[in-house]
mmCIF file of C-alpha atoms in Angstrom:
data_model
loop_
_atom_site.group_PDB
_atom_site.id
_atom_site.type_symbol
_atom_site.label_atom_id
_atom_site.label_comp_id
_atom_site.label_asym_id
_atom_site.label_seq_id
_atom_site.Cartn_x
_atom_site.Cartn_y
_atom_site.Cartn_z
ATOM 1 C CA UNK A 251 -47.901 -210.558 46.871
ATOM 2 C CA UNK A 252 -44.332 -212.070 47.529
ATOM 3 C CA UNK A 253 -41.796 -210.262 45.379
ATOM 4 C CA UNK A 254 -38.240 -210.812 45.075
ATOM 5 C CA UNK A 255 -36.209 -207.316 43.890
ATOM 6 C CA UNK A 256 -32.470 -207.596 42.924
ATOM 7 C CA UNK A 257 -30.138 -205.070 42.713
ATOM 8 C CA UNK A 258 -27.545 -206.340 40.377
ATOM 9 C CA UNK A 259 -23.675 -205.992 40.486
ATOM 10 C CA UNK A 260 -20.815 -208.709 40.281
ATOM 11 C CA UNK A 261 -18.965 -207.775 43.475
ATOM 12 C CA UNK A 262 -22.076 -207.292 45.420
ATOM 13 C CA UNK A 263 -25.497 -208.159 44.638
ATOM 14 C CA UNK A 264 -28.554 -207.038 46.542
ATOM 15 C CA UNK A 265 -31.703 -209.727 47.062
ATOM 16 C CA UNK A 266 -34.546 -208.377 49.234
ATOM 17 C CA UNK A 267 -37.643 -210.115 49.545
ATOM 18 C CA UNK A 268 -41.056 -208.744 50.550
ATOM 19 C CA UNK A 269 -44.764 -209.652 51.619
ATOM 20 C CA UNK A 270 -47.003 -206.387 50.485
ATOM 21 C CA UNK A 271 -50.621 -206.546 51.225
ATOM 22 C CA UNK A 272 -53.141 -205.344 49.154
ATOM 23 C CA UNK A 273 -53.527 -201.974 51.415
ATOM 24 C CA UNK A 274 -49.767 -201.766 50.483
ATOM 25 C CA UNK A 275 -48.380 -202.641 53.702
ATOM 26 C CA UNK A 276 -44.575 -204.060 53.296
ATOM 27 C CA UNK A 277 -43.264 -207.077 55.194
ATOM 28 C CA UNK A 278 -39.957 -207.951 54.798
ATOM 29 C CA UNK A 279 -38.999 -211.287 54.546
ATOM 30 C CA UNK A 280 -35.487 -211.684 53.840
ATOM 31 C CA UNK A 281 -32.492 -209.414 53.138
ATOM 32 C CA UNK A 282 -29.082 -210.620 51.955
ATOM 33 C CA UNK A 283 -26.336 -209.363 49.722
ATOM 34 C CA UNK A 284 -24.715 -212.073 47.633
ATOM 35 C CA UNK A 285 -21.070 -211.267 47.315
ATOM 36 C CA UNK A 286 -17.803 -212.389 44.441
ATOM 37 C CA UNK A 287 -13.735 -211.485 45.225
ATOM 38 C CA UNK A 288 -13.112 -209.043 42.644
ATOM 39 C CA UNK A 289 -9.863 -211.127 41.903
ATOM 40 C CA UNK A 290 -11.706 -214.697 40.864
ATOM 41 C CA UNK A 291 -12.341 -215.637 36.970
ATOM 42 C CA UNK A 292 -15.476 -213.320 35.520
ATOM 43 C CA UNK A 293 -17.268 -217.120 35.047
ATOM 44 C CA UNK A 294 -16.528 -218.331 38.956
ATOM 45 C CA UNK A 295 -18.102 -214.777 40.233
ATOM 46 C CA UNK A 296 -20.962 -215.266 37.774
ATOM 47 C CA UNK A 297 -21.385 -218.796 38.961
ATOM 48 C CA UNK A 298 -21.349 -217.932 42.627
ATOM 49 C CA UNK A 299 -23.776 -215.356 41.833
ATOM 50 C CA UNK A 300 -25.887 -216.832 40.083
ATOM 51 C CA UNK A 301 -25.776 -219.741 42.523
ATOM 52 C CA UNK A 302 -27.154 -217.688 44.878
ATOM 53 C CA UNK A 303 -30.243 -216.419 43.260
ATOM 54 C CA UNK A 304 -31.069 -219.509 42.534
ATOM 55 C CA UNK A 305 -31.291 -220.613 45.609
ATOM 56 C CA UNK A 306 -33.293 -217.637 46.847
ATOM 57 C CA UNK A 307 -35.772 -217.841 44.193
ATOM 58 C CA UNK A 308 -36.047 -221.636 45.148
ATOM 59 C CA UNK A 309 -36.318 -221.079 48.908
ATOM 60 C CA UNK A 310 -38.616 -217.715 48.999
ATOM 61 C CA UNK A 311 -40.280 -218.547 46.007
ATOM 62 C CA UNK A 312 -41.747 -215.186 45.487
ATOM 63 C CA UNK A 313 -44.791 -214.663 43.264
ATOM 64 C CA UNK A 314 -43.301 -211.457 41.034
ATOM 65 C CA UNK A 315 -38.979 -210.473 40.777
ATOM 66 C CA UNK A 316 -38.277 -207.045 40.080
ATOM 67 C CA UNK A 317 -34.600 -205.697 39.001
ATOM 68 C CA UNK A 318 -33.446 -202.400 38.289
ATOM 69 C CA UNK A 319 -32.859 -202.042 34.421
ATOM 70 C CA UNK A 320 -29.516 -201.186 33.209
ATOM 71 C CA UNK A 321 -28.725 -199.544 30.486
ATOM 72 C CA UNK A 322 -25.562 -198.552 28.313
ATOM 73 C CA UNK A 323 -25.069 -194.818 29.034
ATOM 74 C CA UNK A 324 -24.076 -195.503 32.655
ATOM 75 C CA UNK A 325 -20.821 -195.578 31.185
ATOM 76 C CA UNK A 326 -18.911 -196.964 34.307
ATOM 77 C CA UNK A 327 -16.490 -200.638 35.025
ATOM 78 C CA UNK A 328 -18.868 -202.140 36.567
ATOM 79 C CA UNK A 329 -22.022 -201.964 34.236
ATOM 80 C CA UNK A 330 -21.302 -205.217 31.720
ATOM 81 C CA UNK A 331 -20.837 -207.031 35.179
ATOM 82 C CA UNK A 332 -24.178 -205.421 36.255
ATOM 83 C CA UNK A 333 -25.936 -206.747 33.257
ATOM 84 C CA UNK A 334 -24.305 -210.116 33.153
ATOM 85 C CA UNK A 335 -25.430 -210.690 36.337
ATOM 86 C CA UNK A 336 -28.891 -209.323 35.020
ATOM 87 C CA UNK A 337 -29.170 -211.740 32.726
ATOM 88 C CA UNK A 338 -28.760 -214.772 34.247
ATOM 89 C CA UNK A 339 -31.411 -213.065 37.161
ATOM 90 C CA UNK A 340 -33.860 -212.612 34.181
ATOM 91 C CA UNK A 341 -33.217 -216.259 32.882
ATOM 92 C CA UNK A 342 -33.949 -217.665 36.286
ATOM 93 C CA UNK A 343 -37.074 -215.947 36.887
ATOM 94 C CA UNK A 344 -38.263 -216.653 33.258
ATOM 95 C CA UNK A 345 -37.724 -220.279 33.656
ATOM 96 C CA UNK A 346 -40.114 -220.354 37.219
ATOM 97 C CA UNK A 347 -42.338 -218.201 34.969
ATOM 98 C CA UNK A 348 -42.159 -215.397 37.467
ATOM 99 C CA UNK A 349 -43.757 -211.922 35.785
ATOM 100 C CA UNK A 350 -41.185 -209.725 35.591
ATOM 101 C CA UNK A 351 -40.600 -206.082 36.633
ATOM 102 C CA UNK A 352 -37.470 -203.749 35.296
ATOM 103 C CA UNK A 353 -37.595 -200.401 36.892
ATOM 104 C CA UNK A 354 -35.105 -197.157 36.338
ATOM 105 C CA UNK A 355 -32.882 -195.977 39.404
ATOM 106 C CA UNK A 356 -35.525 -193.438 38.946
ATOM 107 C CA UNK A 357 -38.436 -195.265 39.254
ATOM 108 C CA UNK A 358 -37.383 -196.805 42.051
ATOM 109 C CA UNK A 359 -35.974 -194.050 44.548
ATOM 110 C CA UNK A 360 -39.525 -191.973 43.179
ATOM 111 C CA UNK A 361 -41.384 -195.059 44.528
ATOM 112 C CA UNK A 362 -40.070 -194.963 48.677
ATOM 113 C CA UNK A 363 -38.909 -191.728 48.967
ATOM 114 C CA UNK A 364 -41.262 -189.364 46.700
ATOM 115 C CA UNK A 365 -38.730 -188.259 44.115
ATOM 116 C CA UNK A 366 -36.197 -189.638 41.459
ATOM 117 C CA UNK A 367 -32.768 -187.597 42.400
ATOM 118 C CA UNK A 368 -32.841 -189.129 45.982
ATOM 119 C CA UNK A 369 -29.243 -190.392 47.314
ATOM 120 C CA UNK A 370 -28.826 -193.703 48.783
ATOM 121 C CA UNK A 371 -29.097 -192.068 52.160
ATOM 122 C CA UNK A 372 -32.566 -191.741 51.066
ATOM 123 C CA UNK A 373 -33.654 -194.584 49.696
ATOM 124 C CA UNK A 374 -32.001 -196.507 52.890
ATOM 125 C CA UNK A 375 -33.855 -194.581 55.489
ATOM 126 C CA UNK A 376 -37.613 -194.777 53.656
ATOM 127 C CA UNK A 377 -36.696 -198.248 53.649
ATOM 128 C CA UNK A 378 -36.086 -198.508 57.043
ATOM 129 C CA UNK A 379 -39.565 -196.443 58.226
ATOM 130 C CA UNK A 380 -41.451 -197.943 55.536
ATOM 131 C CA UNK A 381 -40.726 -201.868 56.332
ATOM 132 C CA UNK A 382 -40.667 -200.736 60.458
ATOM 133 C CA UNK A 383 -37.471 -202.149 60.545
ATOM 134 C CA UNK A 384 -35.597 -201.487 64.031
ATOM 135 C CA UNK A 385 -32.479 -201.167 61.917
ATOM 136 C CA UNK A 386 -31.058 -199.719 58.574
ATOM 137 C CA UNK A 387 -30.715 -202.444 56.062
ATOM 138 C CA UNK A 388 -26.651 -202.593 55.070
ATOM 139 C CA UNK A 389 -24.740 -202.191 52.745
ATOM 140 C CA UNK A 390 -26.889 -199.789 50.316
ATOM 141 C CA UNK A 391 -27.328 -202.336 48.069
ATOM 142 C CA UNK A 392 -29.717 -204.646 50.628
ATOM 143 C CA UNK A 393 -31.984 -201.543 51.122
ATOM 144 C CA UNK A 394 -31.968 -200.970 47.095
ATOM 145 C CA UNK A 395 -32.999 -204.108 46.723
ATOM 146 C CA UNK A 396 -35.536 -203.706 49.125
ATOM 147 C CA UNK A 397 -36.561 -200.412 47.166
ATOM 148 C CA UNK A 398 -36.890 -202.310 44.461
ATOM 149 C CA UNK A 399 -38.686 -205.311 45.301
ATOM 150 C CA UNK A 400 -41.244 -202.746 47.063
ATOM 151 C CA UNK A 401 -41.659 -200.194 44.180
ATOM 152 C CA UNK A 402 -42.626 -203.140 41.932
ATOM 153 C CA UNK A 403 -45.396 -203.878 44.621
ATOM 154 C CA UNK A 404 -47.133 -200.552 44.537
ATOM 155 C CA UNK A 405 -46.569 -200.160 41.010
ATOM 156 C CA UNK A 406 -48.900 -203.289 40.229
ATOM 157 C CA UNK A 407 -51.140 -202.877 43.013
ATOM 158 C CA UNK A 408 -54.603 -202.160 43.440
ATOM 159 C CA UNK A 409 -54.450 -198.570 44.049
ATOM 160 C CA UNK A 410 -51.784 -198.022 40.823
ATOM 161 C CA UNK A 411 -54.575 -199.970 38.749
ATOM 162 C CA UNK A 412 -57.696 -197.877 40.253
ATOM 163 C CA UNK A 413 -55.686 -195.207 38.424
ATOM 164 C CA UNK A 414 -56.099 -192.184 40.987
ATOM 165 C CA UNK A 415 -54.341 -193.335 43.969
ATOM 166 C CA UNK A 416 -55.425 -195.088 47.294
ATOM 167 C CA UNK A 417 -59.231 -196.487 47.708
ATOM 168 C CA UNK A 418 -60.365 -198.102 50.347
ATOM 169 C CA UNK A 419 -59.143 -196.747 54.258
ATOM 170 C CA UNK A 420 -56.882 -198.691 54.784
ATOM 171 C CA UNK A 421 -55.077 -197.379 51.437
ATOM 172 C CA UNK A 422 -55.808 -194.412 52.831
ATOM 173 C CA UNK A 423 -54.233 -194.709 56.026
ATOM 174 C CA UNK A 424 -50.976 -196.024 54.397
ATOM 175 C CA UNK A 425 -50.681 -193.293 52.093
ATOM 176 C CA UNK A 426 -51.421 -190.982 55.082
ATOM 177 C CA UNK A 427 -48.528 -193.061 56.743
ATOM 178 C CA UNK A 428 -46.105 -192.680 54.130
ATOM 179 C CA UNK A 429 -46.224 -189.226 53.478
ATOM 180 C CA UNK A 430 -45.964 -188.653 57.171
ATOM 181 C CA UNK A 431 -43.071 -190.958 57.220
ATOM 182 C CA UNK A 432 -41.567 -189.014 54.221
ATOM 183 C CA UNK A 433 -41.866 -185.613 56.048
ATOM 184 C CA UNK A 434 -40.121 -186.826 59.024
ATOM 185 C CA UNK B 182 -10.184 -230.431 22.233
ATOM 186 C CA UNK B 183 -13.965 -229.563 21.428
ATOM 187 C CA UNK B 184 -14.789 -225.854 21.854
ATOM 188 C CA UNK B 185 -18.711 -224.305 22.107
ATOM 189 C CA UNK B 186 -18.096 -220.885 20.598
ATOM 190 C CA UNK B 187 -20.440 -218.485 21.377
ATOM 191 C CA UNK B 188 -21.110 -214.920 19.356
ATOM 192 C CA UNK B 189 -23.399 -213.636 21.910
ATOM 193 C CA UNK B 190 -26.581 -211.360 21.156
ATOM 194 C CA UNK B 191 -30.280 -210.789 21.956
ATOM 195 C CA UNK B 192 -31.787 -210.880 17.669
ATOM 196 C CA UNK B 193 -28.797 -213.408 17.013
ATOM 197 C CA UNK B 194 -26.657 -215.879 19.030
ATOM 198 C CA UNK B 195 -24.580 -217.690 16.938
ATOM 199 C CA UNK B 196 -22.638 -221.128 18.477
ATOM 200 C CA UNK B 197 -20.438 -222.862 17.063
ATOM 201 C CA UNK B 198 -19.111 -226.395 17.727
ATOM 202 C CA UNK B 199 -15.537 -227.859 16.591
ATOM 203 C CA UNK B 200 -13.152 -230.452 17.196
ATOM 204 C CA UNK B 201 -9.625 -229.254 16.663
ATOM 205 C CA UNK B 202 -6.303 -231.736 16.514
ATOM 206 C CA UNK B 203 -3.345 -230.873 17.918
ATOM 207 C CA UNK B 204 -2.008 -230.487 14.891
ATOM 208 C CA UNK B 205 -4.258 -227.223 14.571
ATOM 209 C CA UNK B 206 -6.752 -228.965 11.997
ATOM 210 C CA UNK B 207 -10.164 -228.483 12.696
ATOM 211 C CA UNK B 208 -13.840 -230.204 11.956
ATOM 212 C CA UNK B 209 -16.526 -228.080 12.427
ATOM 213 C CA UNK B 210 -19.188 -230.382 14.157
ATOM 214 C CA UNK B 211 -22.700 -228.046 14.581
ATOM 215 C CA UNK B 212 -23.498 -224.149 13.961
ATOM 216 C CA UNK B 213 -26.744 -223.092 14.874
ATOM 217 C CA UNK B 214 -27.816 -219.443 15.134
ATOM 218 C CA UNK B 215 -30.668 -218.986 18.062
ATOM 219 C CA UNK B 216 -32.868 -216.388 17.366
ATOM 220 C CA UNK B 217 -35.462 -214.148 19.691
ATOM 221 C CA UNK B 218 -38.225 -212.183 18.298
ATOM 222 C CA UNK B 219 -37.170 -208.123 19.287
ATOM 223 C CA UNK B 220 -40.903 -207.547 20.519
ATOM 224 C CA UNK B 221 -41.045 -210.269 22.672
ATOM 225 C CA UNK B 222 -40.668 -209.149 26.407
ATOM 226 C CA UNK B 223 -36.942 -208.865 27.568
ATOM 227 C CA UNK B 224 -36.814 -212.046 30.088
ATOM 228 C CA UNK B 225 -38.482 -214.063 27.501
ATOM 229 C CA UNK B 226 -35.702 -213.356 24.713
ATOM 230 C CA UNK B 227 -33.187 -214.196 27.150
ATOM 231 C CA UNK B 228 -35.117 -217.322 28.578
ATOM 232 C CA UNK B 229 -35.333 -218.957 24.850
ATOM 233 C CA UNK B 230 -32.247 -218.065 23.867
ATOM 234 C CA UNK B 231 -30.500 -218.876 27.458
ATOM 235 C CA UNK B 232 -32.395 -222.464 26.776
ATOM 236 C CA UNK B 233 -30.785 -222.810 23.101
ATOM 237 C CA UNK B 234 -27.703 -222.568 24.666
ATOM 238 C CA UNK B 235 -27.907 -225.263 27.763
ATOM 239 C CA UNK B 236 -29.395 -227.446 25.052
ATOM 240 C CA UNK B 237 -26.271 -227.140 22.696
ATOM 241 C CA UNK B 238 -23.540 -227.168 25.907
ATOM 242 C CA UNK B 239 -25.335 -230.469 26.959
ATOM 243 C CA UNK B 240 -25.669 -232.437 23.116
ATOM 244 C CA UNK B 241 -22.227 -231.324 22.177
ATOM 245 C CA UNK B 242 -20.699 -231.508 25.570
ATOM 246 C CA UNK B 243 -17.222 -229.829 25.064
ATOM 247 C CA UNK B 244 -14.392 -229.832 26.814
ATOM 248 C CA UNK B 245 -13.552 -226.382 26.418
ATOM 249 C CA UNK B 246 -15.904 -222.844 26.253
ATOM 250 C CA UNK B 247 -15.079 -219.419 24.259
ATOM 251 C CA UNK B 248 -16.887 -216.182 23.763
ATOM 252 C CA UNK B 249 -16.405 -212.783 22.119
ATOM 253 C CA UNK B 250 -15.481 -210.540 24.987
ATOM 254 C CA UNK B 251 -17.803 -207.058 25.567
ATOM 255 C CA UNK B 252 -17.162 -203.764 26.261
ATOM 256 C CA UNK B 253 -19.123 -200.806 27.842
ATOM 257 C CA UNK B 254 -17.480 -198.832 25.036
ATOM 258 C CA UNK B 255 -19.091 -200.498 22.849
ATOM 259 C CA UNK B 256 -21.834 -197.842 22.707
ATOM 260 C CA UNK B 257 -24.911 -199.157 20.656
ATOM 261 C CA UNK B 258 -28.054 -199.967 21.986
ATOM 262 C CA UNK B 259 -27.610 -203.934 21.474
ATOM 263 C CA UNK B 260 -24.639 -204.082 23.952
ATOM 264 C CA UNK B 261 -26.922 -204.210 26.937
ATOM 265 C CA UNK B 262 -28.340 -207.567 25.483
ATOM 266 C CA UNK B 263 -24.905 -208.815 24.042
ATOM 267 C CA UNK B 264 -23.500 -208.734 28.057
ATOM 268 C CA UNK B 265 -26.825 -210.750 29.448
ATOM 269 C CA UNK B 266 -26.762 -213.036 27.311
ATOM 270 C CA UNK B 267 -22.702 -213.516 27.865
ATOM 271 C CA UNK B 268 -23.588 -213.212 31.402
ATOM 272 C CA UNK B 269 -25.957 -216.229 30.874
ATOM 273 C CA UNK B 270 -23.602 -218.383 28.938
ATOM 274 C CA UNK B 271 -20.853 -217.987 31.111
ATOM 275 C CA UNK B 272 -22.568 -219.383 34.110
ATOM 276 C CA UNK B 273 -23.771 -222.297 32.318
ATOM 277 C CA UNK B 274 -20.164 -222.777 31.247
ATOM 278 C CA UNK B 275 -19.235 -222.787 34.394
ATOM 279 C CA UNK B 276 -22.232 -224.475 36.287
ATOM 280 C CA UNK B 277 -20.373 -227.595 34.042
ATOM 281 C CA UNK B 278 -17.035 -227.006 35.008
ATOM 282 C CA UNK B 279 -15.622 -225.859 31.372
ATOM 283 C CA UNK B 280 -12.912 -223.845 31.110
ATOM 284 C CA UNK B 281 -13.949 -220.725 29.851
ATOM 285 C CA UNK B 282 -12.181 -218.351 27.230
ATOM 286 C CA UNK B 283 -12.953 -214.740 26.583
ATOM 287 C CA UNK B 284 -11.689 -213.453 23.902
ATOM 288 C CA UNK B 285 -11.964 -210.085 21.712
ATOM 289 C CA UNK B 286 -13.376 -209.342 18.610
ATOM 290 C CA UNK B 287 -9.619 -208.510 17.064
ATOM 291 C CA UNK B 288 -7.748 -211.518 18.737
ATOM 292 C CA UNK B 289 -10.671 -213.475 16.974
ATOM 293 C CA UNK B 290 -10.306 -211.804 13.527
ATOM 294 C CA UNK B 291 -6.539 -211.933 13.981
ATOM 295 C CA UNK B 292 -6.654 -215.855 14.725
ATOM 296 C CA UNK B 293 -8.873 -216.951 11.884
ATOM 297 C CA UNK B 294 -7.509 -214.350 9.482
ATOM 298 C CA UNK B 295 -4.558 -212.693 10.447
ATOM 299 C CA UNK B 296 -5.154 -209.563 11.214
ATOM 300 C CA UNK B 297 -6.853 -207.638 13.899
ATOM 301 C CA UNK B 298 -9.103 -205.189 11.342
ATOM 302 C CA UNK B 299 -10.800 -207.736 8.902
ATOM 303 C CA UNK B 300 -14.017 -207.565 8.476
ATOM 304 C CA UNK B 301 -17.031 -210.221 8.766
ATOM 305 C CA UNK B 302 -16.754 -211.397 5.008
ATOM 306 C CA UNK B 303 -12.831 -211.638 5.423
ATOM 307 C CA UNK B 304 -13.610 -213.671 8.522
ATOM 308 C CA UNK B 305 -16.629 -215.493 6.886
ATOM 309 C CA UNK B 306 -14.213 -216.517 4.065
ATOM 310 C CA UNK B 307 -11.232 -217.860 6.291
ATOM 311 C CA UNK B 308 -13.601 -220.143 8.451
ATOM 312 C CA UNK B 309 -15.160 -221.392 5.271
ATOM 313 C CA UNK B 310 -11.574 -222.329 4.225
ATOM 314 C CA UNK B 311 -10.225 -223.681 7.405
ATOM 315 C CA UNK B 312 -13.008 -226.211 8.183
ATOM 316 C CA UNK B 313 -12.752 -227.072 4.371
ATOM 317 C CA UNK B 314 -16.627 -226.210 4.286
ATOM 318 C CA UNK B 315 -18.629 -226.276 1.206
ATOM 319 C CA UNK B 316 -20.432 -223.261 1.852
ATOM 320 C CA UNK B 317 -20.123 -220.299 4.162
ATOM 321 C CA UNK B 318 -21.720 -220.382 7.114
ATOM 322 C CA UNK B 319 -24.566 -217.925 7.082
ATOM 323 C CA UNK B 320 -25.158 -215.236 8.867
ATOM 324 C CA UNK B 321 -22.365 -213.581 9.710
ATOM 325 C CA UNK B 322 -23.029 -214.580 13.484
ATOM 326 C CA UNK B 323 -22.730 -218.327 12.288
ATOM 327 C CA UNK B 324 -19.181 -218.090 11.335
ATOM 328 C CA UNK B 325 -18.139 -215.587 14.087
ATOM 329 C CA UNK B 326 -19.626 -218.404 16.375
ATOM 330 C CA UNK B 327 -16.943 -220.718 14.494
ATOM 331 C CA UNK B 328 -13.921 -218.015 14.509
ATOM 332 C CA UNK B 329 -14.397 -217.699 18.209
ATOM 333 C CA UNK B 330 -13.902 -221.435 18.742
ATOM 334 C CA UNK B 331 -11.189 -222.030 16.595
ATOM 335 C CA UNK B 332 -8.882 -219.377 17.667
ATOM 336 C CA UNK B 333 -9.324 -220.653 21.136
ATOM 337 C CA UNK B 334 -8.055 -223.881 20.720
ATOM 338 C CA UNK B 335 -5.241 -222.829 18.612
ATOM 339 C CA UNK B 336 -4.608 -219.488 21.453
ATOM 340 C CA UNK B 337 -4.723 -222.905 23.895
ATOM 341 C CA UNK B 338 -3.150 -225.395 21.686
ATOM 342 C CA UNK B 339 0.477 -226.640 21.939
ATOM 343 C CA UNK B 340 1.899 -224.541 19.326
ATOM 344 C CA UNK B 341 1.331 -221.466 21.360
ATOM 345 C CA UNK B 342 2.340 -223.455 24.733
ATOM 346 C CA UNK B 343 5.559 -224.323 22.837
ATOM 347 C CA UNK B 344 5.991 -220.340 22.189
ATOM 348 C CA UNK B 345 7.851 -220.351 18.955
ATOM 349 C CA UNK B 346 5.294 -221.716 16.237
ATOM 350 C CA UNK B 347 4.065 -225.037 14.892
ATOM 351 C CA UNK B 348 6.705 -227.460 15.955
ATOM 352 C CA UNK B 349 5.514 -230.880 14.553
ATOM 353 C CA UNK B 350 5.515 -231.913 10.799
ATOM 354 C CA UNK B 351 1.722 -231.900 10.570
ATOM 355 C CA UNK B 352 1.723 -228.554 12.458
ATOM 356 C CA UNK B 353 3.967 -226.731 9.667
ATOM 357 C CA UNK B 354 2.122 -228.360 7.451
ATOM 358 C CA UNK B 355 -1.260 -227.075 8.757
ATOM 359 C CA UNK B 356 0.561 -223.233 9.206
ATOM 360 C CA UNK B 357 1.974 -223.939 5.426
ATOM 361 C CA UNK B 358 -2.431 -224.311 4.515
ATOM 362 C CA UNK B 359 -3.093 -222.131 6.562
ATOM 363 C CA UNK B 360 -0.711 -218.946 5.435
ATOM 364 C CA UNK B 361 -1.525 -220.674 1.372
ATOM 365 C CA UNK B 362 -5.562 -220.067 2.284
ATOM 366 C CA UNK B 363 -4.734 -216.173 3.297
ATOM 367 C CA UNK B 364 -3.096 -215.402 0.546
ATOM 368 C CA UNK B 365 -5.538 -217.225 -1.600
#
């Protein structure tokens, strides 16, 4: 399953794209943070945002998008921008008729790194081990994006549906790999 | 100058279309609330209602684009929906190269009725007025859809650009209706 996971913002915005296998092996396919001068018209920064997805949806053409959910309590500048920019992901993936995954901060730093306080330290170096990157994905927002492209994955795969973790042995040998990769 | 207004929400999206003179008079030329069903999955809403509105900006095709302004403050649960559907809106505004207003609720209320504090039947009342309508507009969204356009083509107009008030004949004629309907 190709998923596309976006971590929204108006100054930068986080697109990582992933291949996860049924055994929950991660692949991933393309990282990039779309960008808008804090200084331009809201509508020109929503454009060239939204510009952008587009034309990563229409190149990568995933088979699921994932975006962290927003919601009004963060009470901080930047969160109407976040869920502009939300919105016009949401439309575009609607439109393709993409099925649609919003997860919490929460749900998403519990999915990589095993629990739902963890910094973006955190998140960025599960990332790293759990995709076998050579590098750390940068800024934070590529390797939250990442997260979150990746957390939608397991949470609609196979072993999430069996309903009492991994099955077969090669499930198995993931989960055996993750944990060991969390404990490092 | 023909303005799209837009009263942007998630339940209720109200757009408004008018053609307004430069001698302030306006003609109100479509209203349409768009709707979404609130148990209808999140990137669905915003997918019909997102389509309502690139339907409207391409049958009425105006020259200019205005929408009530949101705030974080704004603290109730709709606000989330309110900015993605803005969010939405504004990038199809400017995906066709309009110029874009934002404006807030009380420089809208102050416009169409003036003063900052009235409330939606006060508003409700002075659109039906203004556009010489023989009923209100209904819901509430309708004509906040309506008061959003007109006061930015008369906060664009040349009345304002002259700085000192309505400068032509027809334009102190149109204040003189204008100031007689507010008292009325």
């Amino acid at each position: 399953m190709r998923v596309l996971g976006v971590d929204p913002g108006l100054t930068r915005c986080g697109v990582g794209v992933v291949d996860v296998a049924p055994n929950r092996t991660a692949r991933l396919v393309h990282v990039e943070v779309l960008r808008s001068p804090a200084d331009q018209a809201l509508e020109l920064r929503l454009l060239s945002i939204g510009r952008g997805l587009i034309r990563l949806l229409d190149e990568y053409r995933p088979d699921a998008f994932a975006i962290e959910q927003v919601f009004a309590q963060q009470n901080v500048p930047s969160v109407m921008g976040v869920a502009q920019i939300s919105g016009i992901a949401l439309h575009q993936a609607a439109e393709r008729g993409l099925p649609v995954g919003l997860h919490t901060p929460s749900e998403v730093k519990a999915a990589v790194t095993g629990y739902g306080n963890a910094d973006k330290r955190q998140v960025t170096t599960m990332v790293t081990r759990l995709l076998g990157l050579t590098e750390a994905p940068k800024p934070a927002d590529a390797a939250d994006a990442i997260a979150i492209a990746v957390c939608h994955a397991w949470r609609q795969g196979p072993a999430r549906a069996a309903g009492s973790g991994p099955a077969t042995p090669a499930q198995r040998a993931w989960a055996q790999a993750e944990a060991a990769a969390k404990r490092r």
